[in-house]
Phi, psi and omega in degrees: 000129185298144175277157181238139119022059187102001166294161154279144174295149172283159175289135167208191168192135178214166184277141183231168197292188180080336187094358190297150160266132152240150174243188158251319147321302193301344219257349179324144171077332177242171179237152238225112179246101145290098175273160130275128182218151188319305234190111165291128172061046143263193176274338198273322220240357169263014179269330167265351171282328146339281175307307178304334192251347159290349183265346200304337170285310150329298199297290170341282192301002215230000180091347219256123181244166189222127220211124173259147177219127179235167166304305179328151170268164159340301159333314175297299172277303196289331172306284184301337175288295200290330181289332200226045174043016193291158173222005136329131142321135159261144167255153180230113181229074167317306147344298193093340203291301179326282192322312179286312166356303205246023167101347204273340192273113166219152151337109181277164146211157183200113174065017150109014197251154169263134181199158178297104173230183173290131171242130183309124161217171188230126167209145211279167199208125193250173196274040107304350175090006197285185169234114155282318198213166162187136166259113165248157186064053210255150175266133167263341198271151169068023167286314190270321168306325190270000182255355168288307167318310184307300152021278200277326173306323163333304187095193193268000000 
């Protein structure tokens, strides 16, 4: 089911780096960019964590936290956080539950062959916990900037 707009964000909670639980209860009162992404440390997805992560201060000023979530284990995500500096959270949905939750676990193709993966997507979380905004199928170059903007439009 497609996410809408002015909905409550689905709940979910998973484990993250850092030692961390993140919720969406937890996460209340500030807002929120949930990217989905394939695959730690390929190119697409260490090229948008790269941006999201030249923007984090900005996102900081704007209230705004920022949480990548894959399929990857922990393990996984602390290895790609430490080669590439990240100071965000990863999230890990081994499960899958989040990921179908929010629309992102889908049929792929690739060379005629079909298989299940992450389709990149973004989505912005106002502090209620509502879908202020979503990008699917998402582009990465000039991508963490216009979710940035979405962001700081939110206001304070």
């Amino acid at each position: 089911m497609p996410l809408t707009i002015g909905t409550k964000a689905p709940a979910f909670s998973l484990p993250a780096t850092d030692g961390r639980e993140i919720s969406l209860d937890g996460l209340k009162g500030r807002k929120v960019v949930l990217y989905f992404y394939p695959k730690d440390d390929t190119s697409g997805c260490t090229l948008e964590a790269q941006n999201f992560q030249a923007l984090r201060n900005e996102f900081a000023a704007a209230g705004t936290e920022i949480i990548g979530v894959s399929p990857d284990p922990l393990k996984s995500h602390d290895k790609f956080r430490a080669k590439y500096g990240l100071d965000f959270a990863l999230a890990s949905d081994e499960a899958k539950t989040m990921l179908n939750a929010y629309g992102v676990w889908v049929e792929k193709s690739m060379y005629g062959r079909r298989y299940m993966g992450v389709e990149r997507t973004t989505v912005l979380i106002d502090r209620e916990g509502n879908i202020a905004q979503v990008w699917n199928k998402v582009k990465v170059p000039g991508h963490a900037l216009e979710v940035l903007k979405a962001a700081k439009s939110l206001g304070e």
